mmCIF file of C-alpha atoms in Angstrom:
data_model
loop_
_atom_site.group_PDB
_atom_site.id
_atom_site.type_symbol
_atom_site.label_atom_id
_atom_site.label_comp_id
_atom_site.label_asym_id
_atom_site.label_seq_id
_atom_site.Cartn_x
_atom_site.Cartn_y
_atom_site.Cartn_z
ATOM 1 C CA CYS A 1 78.561 109.492 103.900
ATOM 2 C CA ALA A 2 76.746 107.231 106.283
ATOM 3 C CA LEU A 3 78.887 105.102 108.552
ATOM 4 C CA PRO A 4 78.098 101.457 109.169
ATOM 5 C CA ILE A 5 77.433 100.271 112.706
ATOM 6 C CA PHE A 6 80.312 98.177 114.083
ATOM 7 C CA SER A 7 80.771 96.109 117.200
ATOM 8 C CA PRO A 8 82.223 97.809 120.327
ATOM 9 C CA LEU A 9 85.944 97.396 120.958
ATOM 10 C CA GLN A 10 87.505 95.389 123.738
ATOM 11 C CA VAL A 11 90.574 96.565 125.628
ATOM 12 C CA PHE A 12 93.400 94.033 126.084
ATOM 13 C CA ALA A 13 96.483 93.765 128.224
ATOM 14 C CA PHE A 14 98.927 92.920 125.449
ATOM 15 C CA SER A 15 102.168 91.038 125.955
ATOM 16 C CA GLY A 16 105.118 93.369 125.374
ATOM 17 C CA ALA A 17 105.865 96.927 126.397
ATOM 18 C CA GLY A 18 104.834 98.704 123.158
ATOM 19 C CA THR A 19 108.363 99.841 122.369
ATOM 20 C CA SER A 20 110.404 99.257 119.214
ATOM 21 C CA GLY A 21 112.470 96.612 121.003
ATOM 22 C CA ASP A 22 109.501 94.989 122.789
ATOM 23 C CA PRO A 23 106.348 95.691 120.752
ATOM 24 C CA TYR A 24 102.811 94.843 121.832
ATOM 25 C CA GLN A 25 102.096 91.327 120.559
ATOM 26 C CA ILE A 26 98.919 90.712 118.514
ATOM 27 C CA THR A 27 97.749 87.076 118.461
ATOM 28 C CA THR A 28 93.953 87.127 117.884
ATOM 29 C CA ALA A 29 91.394 88.821 115.654
ATOM 30 C CA ALA A 30 89.953 90.642 118.652
ATOM 31 C CA GLU A 31 93.384 91.992 119.647
ATOM 32 C CA LEU A 32 93.943 93.164 116.075
ATOM 33 C CA ALA A 33 90.563 94.955 116.142
ATOM 34 C CA SER A 34 91.489 96.637 119.402
ATOM 35 C CA LEU A 35 94.194 98.679 117.617
ATOM 36 C CA SER A 36 91.347 101.117 116.997
ATOM 37 C CA ASN A 37 91.853 102.099 120.653
ATOM 38 C CA TYR A 38 95.303 103.475 119.722
ATOM 39 C CA LEU A 39 94.576 106.221 117.196
ATOM 40 C CA GLY A 40 95.796 109.793 116.941
ATOM 41 C CA SER A 41 99.242 111.379 117.060
ATOM 42 C CA GLY A 42 99.518 110.695 120.801
ATOM 43 C CA ASN A 43 100.073 107.029 119.960
ATOM 44 C CA SER A 44 102.843 107.584 117.406
ATOM 45 C CA GLY A 45 105.401 106.080 119.786
ATOM 46 C CA LYS A 46 103.596 102.763 120.194
ATOM 47 C CA TYR A 47 104.687 99.596 118.366
ATOM 48 C CA PHE A 48 102.652 96.502 117.545
ATOM 49 C CA LYS A 49 103.689 93.181 116.061
ATOM 50 C CA LEU A 50 101.567 90.369 114.623
ATOM 51 C CA MET A 51 102.723 87.027 116.015
ATOM 52 C CA ASN A 52 100.701 84.526 113.959
ATOM 53 C CA ASP A 53 98.292 84.274 110.993
ATOM 54 C CA ILE A 54 94.811 85.636 111.640
ATOM 55 C CA ASP A 55 91.670 84.504 109.842
ATOM 56 C CA LEU A 56 88.963 87.200 110.076
ATOM 57 C CA ASN A 57 86.224 84.860 108.868
ATOM 58 C CA VAL A 58 84.921 84.686 112.444
ATOM 59 C CA SER A 59 82.107 86.445 114.308
ATOM 60 C CA PRO A 60 81.535 89.382 114.532
ATOM 61 C CA TYR A 61 83.857 90.331 111.641
ATOM 62 C CA ASN A 62 82.311 88.146 108.917
ATOM 63 C CA SER A 63 78.725 89.415 108.891
ATOM 64 C CA GLY A 64 76.750 92.652 108.792
ATOM 65 C CA ALA A 65 79.083 95.568 108.134
ATOM 66 C CA GLY A 66 82.050 93.330 108.896
ATOM 67 C CA TRP A 67 85.481 94.535 109.972
ATOM 68 C CA THR A 68 85.906 97.979 111.485
ATOM 69 C CA PRO A 69 88.879 99.653 109.737
ATOM 70 C CA ILE A 70 91.697 100.755 112.072
ATOM 71 C CA GLY A 71 91.750 104.528 111.835
ATOM 72 C CA THR A 72 89.387 107.042 110.217
ATOM 73 C CA SER A 73 89.796 110.227 108.194
ATOM 74 C CA ALA A 74 89.313 112.229 111.386
ATOM 75 C CA ASN A 75 91.396 109.978 113.669
ATOM 76 C CA ASN A 76 94.315 108.354 111.854
ATOM 77 C CA PHE A 77 96.538 105.406 112.865
ATOM 78 C CA TYR A 78 99.901 106.974 113.758
ATOM 79 C CA ALA A 79 101.506 103.993 115.511
ATOM 80 C CA LYS A 80 103.871 101.407 114.049
ATOM 81 C CA PHE A 81 102.529 98.033 112.939
ATOM 82 C CA ASP A 82 104.759 95.107 111.943
ATOM 83 C CA GLY A 83 102.845 92.285 110.286
ATOM 84 C CA ASN A 84 105.871 90.023 110.756
ATOM 85 C CA TYR A 85 105.077 88.499 107.298
ATOM 86 C CA LYS A 86 102.081 86.736 108.819
ATOM 87 C CA VAL A 87 98.831 86.469 106.828
ATOM 88 C CA VAL A 88 95.584 88.305 107.632
ATOM 89 C CA SER A 89 92.933 86.436 105.651
ATOM 90 C CA ASN A 90 89.284 86.836 104.708
ATOM 91 C CA ILE A 91 88.797 90.474 105.742
ATOM 92 C CA TYR A 92 85.182 91.360 104.979
ATOM 93 C CA ILE A 93 83.779 94.885 104.859
ATOM 94 C CA ASN A 94 80.318 95.727 103.555
ATOM 95 C CA GLY A 95 80.782 99.467 103.763
ATOM 96 C CA GLY A 96 77.927 100.746 101.606
ATOM 97 C CA SER A 97 78.503 104.479 101.157
ATOM 98 C CA SER A 98 81.276 104.657 103.771
ATOM 99 C CA ASP A 99 84.772 105.977 103.031
ATOM 100 C CA TYR A 100 88.358 104.888 103.822
ATOM 101 C CA LEU A 101 87.913 101.150 104.126
ATOM 102 C CA GLY A 102 90.544 98.439 104.451
ATOM 103 C CA LEU A 103 92.324 96.568 107.255
ATOM 104 C CA PHE A 104 93.369 100.128 108.144
ATOM 105 C CA GLY A 105 91.086 103.049 107.473
ATOM 106 C CA VAL A 106 93.716 105.851 107.289
ATOM 107 C CA VAL A 107 97.417 105.539 108.185
ATOM 108 C CA GLY A 108 98.592 108.923 109.529
ATOM 109 C CA THR A 109 101.673 110.924 108.565
ATOM 110 C CA SER A 110 103.998 109.249 111.081
ATOM 111 C CA GLY A 111 102.266 105.879 110.907
ATOM 112 C CA ILE A 112 104.161 102.854 109.586
ATOM 113 C CA VAL A 113 102.581 99.596 108.356
ATOM 114 C CA GLN A 114 105.068 96.992 107.206
ATOM 115 C CA ASN A 115 105.516 93.283 106.467
ATOM 116 C CA VAL A 116 101.760 92.636 106.142
ATOM 117 C CA VAL A 117 100.241 89.998 103.868
ATOM 118 C CA ILE A 118 96.509 90.110 103.201
ATOM 119 C CA SER A 119 94.754 87.169 101.542
ATOM 120 C CA ASN A 120 91.297 86.960 100.029
ATOM 121 C CA PRO A 121 89.779 90.292 101.048
ATOM 122 C CA ASN A 122 86.155 91.136 100.209
ATOM 123 C CA ILE A 123 85.816 94.905 100.721
ATOM 124 C CA SER A 124 83.282 97.298 99.269
ATOM 125 C CA GLY A 125 82.582 100.957 99.897
ATOM 126 C CA ASP A 126 82.557 104.390 98.376
ATOM 127 C CA TYR A 127 85.650 106.634 98.517
ATOM 128 C CA GLY A 128 89.109 105.371 99.480
ATOM 129 C CA VAL A 129 88.943 101.591 99.356
ATOM 130 C CA GLY A 130 91.989 99.295 99.542
ATOM 131 C CA ALA A 131 92.709 95.911 101.071
ATOM 132 C CA LEU A 132 95.493 97.145 103.349
ATOM 133 C CA ALA A 133 94.375 100.761 103.835
ATOM 134 C CA GLY A 134 91.669 103.039 102.543
ATOM 135 C CA GLY A 135 94.071 105.944 102.811
ATOM 136 C CA ASN A 136 97.793 106.290 103.477
ATOM 137 C CA LYS A 137 99.614 109.476 104.519
ATOM 138 C CA GLY A 138 102.441 107.601 106.198
ATOM 139 C CA THR A 139 104.626 104.670 105.173
ATOM 140 C CA VAL A 140 103.599 101.276 103.835
ATOM 141 C CA THR A 141 106.456 98.914 103.014
ATOM 142 C CA LYS A 142 107.081 95.240 102.256
ATOM 143 C CA SER A 143 103.337 94.461 102.223
ATOM 144 C CA GLY A 144 100.940 92.937 99.788
ATOM 145 C CA VAL A 145 97.524 91.484 98.977
ATOM 146 C CA ARG A 146 96.653 88.350 97.048
ATOM 147 C CA ASN A 147 93.345 87.149 95.624
ATOM 148 C CA GLY A 148 89.955 88.513 96.696
ATOM 149 C CA SER A 149 88.469 91.848 95.586
ATOM 150 C CA VAL A 150 87.938 95.511 96.462
ATOM 151 C CA THR A 151 85.031 97.555 95.126
ATOM 152 C CA GLY A 152 84.416 101.301 95.257
ATOM 153 C CA THR A 153 83.363 104.411 93.372
ATOM 154 C CA GLN A 154 86.343 106.736 93.927
ATOM 155 C CA ARG A 155 90.015 106.404 94.876
ATOM 156 C CA LEU A 156 90.448 102.666 95.122
ATOM 157 C CA GLY A 157 93.358 100.312 94.668
ATOM 158 C CA GLY A 158 94.237 96.719 95.383
ATOM 159 C CA LEU A 159 96.577 97.645 98.230
ATOM 160 C CA ILE A 160 95.829 101.330 99.044
ATOM 161 C CA GLY A 161 92.796 103.382 98.126
ATOM 162 C CA GLU A 162 94.041 106.960 98.353
ATOM 163 C CA ASN A 163 97.745 107.581 98.818
ATOM 164 C CA SER A 164 99.724 110.727 99.719
ATOM 165 C CA GLY A 165 102.437 108.879 101.622
ATOM 166 C CA ALA A 166 105.123 106.370 100.715
ATOM 167 C CA ILE A 167 104.633 102.860 99.353
ATOM 168 C CA THR A 168 107.741 100.695 98.810
ATOM 169 C CA GLN A 169 108.501 97.069 97.981
ATOM 170 C CA SER A 170 104.826 96.099 97.987
ATOM 171 C CA PHE A 171 102.442 94.280 95.650
ATOM 172 C CA ALA A 172 98.791 93.582 94.896
ATOM 173 C CA SER A 173 97.281 90.704 92.983
ATOM 174 C CA THR A 174 93.595 91.205 93.675
ATOM 175 C CA THR A 175 90.597 92.193 91.588
ATOM 176 C CA VAL A 176 89.625 95.871 91.647
ATOM 177 C CA TYR A 177 86.008 96.730 90.739
ATOM 178 C CA PHE A 178 85.768 100.429 89.899
ATOM 179 C CA THR A 179 82.118 101.476 89.864
ATOM 180 C CA PRO A 180 82.130 105.262 89.216
ATOM 181 C CA GLY A 181 78.975 107.099 90.129
ATOM 182 C CA GLY A 182 79.410 109.996 87.692
ATOM 183 C CA SER A 183 81.744 111.851 85.333
ATOM 184 C CA SER A 184 83.606 113.524 88.216
ATOM 185 C CA THR A 185 84.649 110.279 89.899
ATOM 186 C CA CYS A 186 88.320 109.286 89.976
ATOM 187 C CA CYS A 187 90.473 107.058 90.199
ATOM 188 C CA ALA A 188 91.447 103.342 90.345
ATOM 189 C CA GLY A 189 94.670 101.368 90.175
ATOM 190 C CA GLY A 190 96.007 97.888 90.725
ATOM 191 C CA LEU A 191 98.272 98.933 93.647
ATOM 192 C CA ARG A 192 96.856 102.362 94.507
ATOM 193 C CA SER A 193 94.782 105.100 92.974
ATOM 194 C CA GLU A 194 96.134 108.442 91.804
ATOM 195 C CA GLU A 195 98.682 109.889 94.232
ATOM 196 C CA HIS A 196 98.171 113.463 95.350
#
């Protein structure tokens, strides 16, 4: 599938040491986007924490292709992200025929995403579409999505698109538009699509 063109990433000097006791502190949309610099299993020991609500209805994330998901099918997010029960609102992704779309693209096997609240997402793509993550192989806990919509043709859910990891104590109250392209397409769910 074709990939949309996204804006280049900035590198930040975060507050914090990136440890479990002193995580890197995320305070802006640009800092959140820069988590895409910390992909792969070599970053599994890094910890991040959201310190305040973030509205993604700002340039460059609210036009064109929109938000760049954190992690891809080839390069997963293996680090630990604590949303600190803050709200990430108005995430916009116009993914076209792209796969694994959400705030996170794919959470890797040792990746942890917890305590995240997403409000009013507007995300569309092809395979693996969810407000929090397009795909999850790791752990998602105490997280949820409210309002907004996700749209896709295969493996989509309100919270997680495709899941082979763990989801606990989480919720989704968003609209899921399943637009299958043929008889072989599968699957859609309110929280996640079929687990495999």
